[in-house]
Coordinates of C-alpha atoms in Angstrom, one line a residue:
M67 CA 77.1 86.2 123.2
R68 CA 73.4 85.5 123.2
A69 CA 71.7 83.4 120.6
G70 CA 70.0 86.5 119.0
E71 CA 73.4 88.3 118.8
V72 CA 75.0 85.2 117.2
A73 CA 72.2 85.0 114.6
E74 CA 72.5 88.7 113.8
C75 CA 76.3 88.4 113.4
R76 CA 75.9 85.4 111.1
G77 CA 73.3 87.4 109.0
R78 CA 75.7 90.3 108.6
L79 CA 78.5 88.0 107.6
V80 CA 76.3 86.3 105.0
E81 CA 75.3 89.8 103.7
F82 CA 78.9 90.9 103.6
A83 CA 80.1 87.8 101.8
G84 CA 77.2 88.1 99.3
E85 CA 78.3 91.6 98.4
V86 CA 82.0 91.0 98.2
F87 CA 81.8 87.7 96.3
A88 CA 78.9 88.7 94.0
P89 CA 81.2 88.7 90.9
L90 CA 81.8 84.9 91.4
V91 CA 79.4 83.1 89.0
R92 CA 79.5 79.7 90.6
R93 CA 77.5 79.0 93.8
D94 CA 80.1 76.7 95.2
Q95 CA 82.8 79.4 95.0
R96 CA 80.6 81.9 96.8
A97 CA 79.9 79.3 99.5
K98 CA 83.7 78.7 99.9
G99 CA 84.2 82.4 100.1
L100 CA 81.8 82.6 103.0
L101 CA 83.6 79.7 104.7
Y102 CA 86.9 81.5 104.3
L103 CA 85.6 84.7 105.8
R104 CA 84.1 82.8 108.7
G105 CA 87.5 81.2 109.3
L106 CA 89.3 84.6 109.3
L107 CA 86.8 86.0 111.8
L108 CA 86.8 83.1 114.3
D109 CA 89.0 83.2 117.4
G110 CA 92.5 81.9 116.9
R111 CA 95.8 83.5 116.1
R112 CA 96.8 81.4 113.2
K113 CA 94.9 82.2 110.0
S114 CA 96.4 79.6 107.7
M115 CA 94.2 76.9 106.0
Q116 CA 94.5 74.0 108.4
P117 CA 93.9 75.9 111.7
M118 CA 91.0 77.7 110.2
A119 CA 89.5 74.5 108.8
E120 CA 89.8 72.8 112.2
R121 CA 87.9 75.7 113.8
L122 CA 85.3 75.5 111.1
G123 CA 85.0 71.7 111.4
I124 CA 85.7 71.1 107.7
D125 CA 88.4 69.5 105.5
H126 CA 91.1 72.1 104.9
Q127 CA 91.2 71.1 101.2
Q128 CA 88.0 73.1 100.7
L129 CA 89.7 76.3 101.7
Q130 CA 93.0 75.3 100.0
Q131 CA 91.3 74.7 96.7
F132 CA 89.4 78.0 96.9
M133 CA 92.5 80.1 97.5
T134 CA 95.1 78.4 95.4
S135 CA 93.6 76.7 92.4
S136 CA 90.0 77.9 91.9
T137 CA 89.7 80.5 89.2
W138 CA 87.8 83.6 90.3
P139 CA 88.1 87.4 89.6
V140 CA 90.3 88.6 92.4
E141 CA 90.4 92.1 91.0
E142 CA 86.6 92.6 91.2
V143 CA 86.5 91.2 94.8
R144 CA 89.4 93.4 95.8
A145 CA 87.7 96.5 94.4
R146 CA 84.5 95.7 96.3
L147 CA 86.5 95.3 99.5
A148 CA 88.3 98.6 99.0
W149 CA 85.0 100.5 98.4
R150 CA 83.4 98.9 101.5
A151 CA 86.5 99.8 103.6
V152 CA 86.4 103.4 102.4
R153 CA 82.7 103.7 103.3
A154 CA 83.4 102.3 106.8
V155 CA 86.6 104.1 107.6
R156 CA 85.8 107.5 105.9
P157 CA 89.5 108.1 105.6
Q158 CA 91.2 111.4 106.0
V159 CA 94.4 110.1 104.4
W160 CA 95.7 107.1 102.6
V161 CA 99.0 105.6 104.0
V162 CA 101.6 103.8 101.9
D163 CA 103.8 101.6 104.0
D164 CA 105.4 98.1 104.1
T165 CA 105.4 95.4 106.7
G166 CA 107.7 92.5 107.4
F167 CA 106.5 89.0 108.1
P168 CA 109.3 86.9 109.8
K169 CA 109.8 83.4 108.4
D170 CA 112.0 80.5 109.4
G171 CA 112.7 78.9 106.1
R172 CA 113.3 79.7 102.4
S173 CA 110.2 78.3 100.8
S174 CA 107.6 81.0 101.3
P175 CA 107.3 83.3 98.2
G176 CA 109.4 86.4 98.3
V177 CA 111.2 85.4 101.5
A178 CA 114.8 86.7 101.9
R179 CA 117.2 88.3 104.3
Q180 CA 116.1 91.9 104.2
Y181 CA 115.3 94.8 106.4
S182 CA 112.0 94.6 108.3
G183 CA 110.5 97.5 110.2
T184 CA 108.5 94.9 112.2
L185 CA 111.8 93.3 113.4
G186 CA 113.7 96.6 113.4
K187 CA 116.7 94.9 111.7
V188 CA 117.7 92.7 108.8
G189 CA 116.1 89.3 109.1
N190 CA 114.6 86.4 107.2
C191 CA 111.1 87.6 106.2
Q192 CA 108.6 88.5 103.5
I193 CA 107.7 92.1 102.8
G194 CA 104.2 93.3 102.0
V195 CA 103.6 96.8 100.6
S196 CA 100.2 98.2 101.4
V197 CA 97.9 101.2 100.8
H198 CA 95.7 101.8 103.9
A199 CA 92.7 104.1 104.4
A200 CA 93.1 105.8 107.7
S201 CA 91.2 108.2 110.0
D202 CA 91.6 109.2 113.6
T203 CA 89.7 106.2 114.8
A204 CA 90.3 103.4 112.2
S205 CA 92.4 102.1 109.4
C206 CA 92.0 99.3 106.8
P207 CA 94.1 98.0 103.9
L208 CA 92.8 98.9 100.5
S209 CA 95.4 96.8 98.6
W210 CA 98.5 94.7 99.2
R211 CA 101.4 93.6 97.1
L212 CA 104.1 91.0 97.9
F213 CA 107.5 92.4 97.4
L214 CA 109.8 90.1 95.4
P215 CA 113.5 90.7 96.1
E216 CA 116.0 90.5 93.2
S217 CA 117.1 87.1 94.6
W218 CA 113.8 85.7 93.3
D219 CA 114.6 86.6 89.7
G220 CA 117.0 84.7 87.5
P221 CA 117.6 81.0 86.7
E222 CA 118.8 80.1 90.2
A223 CA 115.4 81.0 91.6
A224 CA 113.4 79.0 89.0
G225 CA 112.8 76.1 91.3
R226 CA 111.5 78.2 94.2
R227 CA 109.3 80.2 91.8
K228 CA 107.8 77.1 90.4
A229 CA 107.1 75.6 93.8
C230 CA 105.4 78.9 94.9
R231 CA 103.4 79.2 91.6
I232 CA 104.8 82.6 90.9
P233 CA 103.7 83.7 87.4
A234 CA 106.4 84.2 84.8
T235 CA 105.2 87.8 84.4
E236 CA 105.9 88.7 88.1
H237 CA 109.4 89.9 88.8
H238 CA 111.3 92.2 91.2
R239 CA 109.9 95.7 91.3
P240 CA 110.9 98.4 93.8
K241 CA 108.4 99.0 96.6
W242 CA 107.6 102.5 95.5
Q243 CA 106.6 101.1 92.1
L244 CA 104.3 98.6 93.7
A245 CA 102.7 101.4 95.6
L246 CA 102.1 103.4 92.4
D247 CA 100.7 100.4 90.7
M248 CA 98.2 99.9 93.6
L249 CA 97.2 103.6 93.4
D250 CA 96.6 103.2 89.7
E251 CA 94.4 100.1 90.3
L252 CA 92.4 101.9 92.9
A253 CA 92.0 105.0 90.7
A254 CA 90.6 102.7 88.0
T255 CA 87.8 101.7 90.3
G256 CA 87.0 105.4 91.1
L257 CA 89.0 105.6 94.4
R258 CA 91.5 108.4 95.0
P259 CA 92.9 109.7 98.3
A260 CA 92.3 113.2 99.6
V261 CA 95.9 113.2 100.8
L262 CA 98.5 110.4 100.7
V263 CA 101.2 110.1 103.4
A264 CA 104.3 107.9 103.7
D265 CA 107.5 107.6 105.7
T266 CA 111.0 108.5 104.5
G267 CA 111.4 105.1 102.8
Y268 CA 109.1 106.5 100.1
G269 CA 109.4 110.2 100.7
A270 CA 113.2 110.2 100.0
N271 CA 112.6 108.5 96.6
P272 CA 112.4 111.1 93.8
D273 CA 110.8 108.6 91.4
F274 CA 107.9 108.0 93.9
R275 CA 107.4 111.8 94.4
R276 CA 107.4 112.3 90.7
G277 CA 104.9 109.5 90.2
L278 CA 102.5 111.2 92.7
E279 CA 103.0 114.6 90.9
D280 CA 102.3 113.0 87.5
R281 CA 99.0 111.5 89.0
G282 CA 98.0 114.9 90.5
L283 CA 97.8 113.5 94.0
A284 CA 98.2 115.6 97.1
Y285 CA 100.8 114.2 99.5
V286 CA 102.7 114.7 102.7
L287 CA 105.9 112.6 102.8
Q288 CA 108.6 112.3 105.5
A289 CA 112.0 113.5 104.3
K290 CA 115.5 113.0 105.5
G291 CA 117.2 115.9 107.3
E292 CA 120.0 116.1 104.8
M293 CA 117.7 116.6 101.8
T294 CA 117.7 119.9 100.1
A295 CA 115.0 121.6 98.0
H296 CA 115.4 124.0 95.1
G297 CA 113.1 126.1 93.0
Q298 CA 112.1 124.9 89.5
D299 CA 114.2 127.7 88.0
A300 CA 117.3 126.9 89.9
C301 CA 120.5 126.3 87.8
R302 CA 123.5 124.2 88.9
R303 CA 126.8 126.0 88.6
S304 CA 129.8 124.1 87.2

């Protein structure tokens, strides 16, 4: 890449960071946000704090402090990212789905032996539930939630929860409920899908379908072959 192109990319990155992190009042937090974005965009497969800091040539504590202990309004930043993604992708649909992240140990928040579509089997992993904006040519996440299995509730999980700094208000909620929560949060910022799509993991759940109906959302959901449908005036015979 030529020097002029590098300068142009840096200028766009600074502009993007300025827009996204505008709600941050402190200048040092905005600067750390720019560093974090640069770390994510640089070459390198691992996007954890230490590898990114090495590529940036800085002490990883700068990124660690920004992401784990610095207080800044994540909701406003997330809303700005979602709006920018919608403007860029121009989605025809929103996609609700979940993704597995394989893990070796038990220390990562929400990790458990559970089914992962990424692995195609039950394995030790985290699960992230997402709402994506999608078109024929692009897709981008608008929001994510970490799924906490039931094994992360209760007294026996207190030590792991404390080590991971999981707030006392966060407990196990089914994936379909996390998806509805994200849709509500996005709607509060003025974003609603033209059509929402999801696979049978969500389409076969009557509570999820009812939640979409209650919110007046148009949807196309995958259904299992053995499912049956009845008219609203159908009566069950004893």
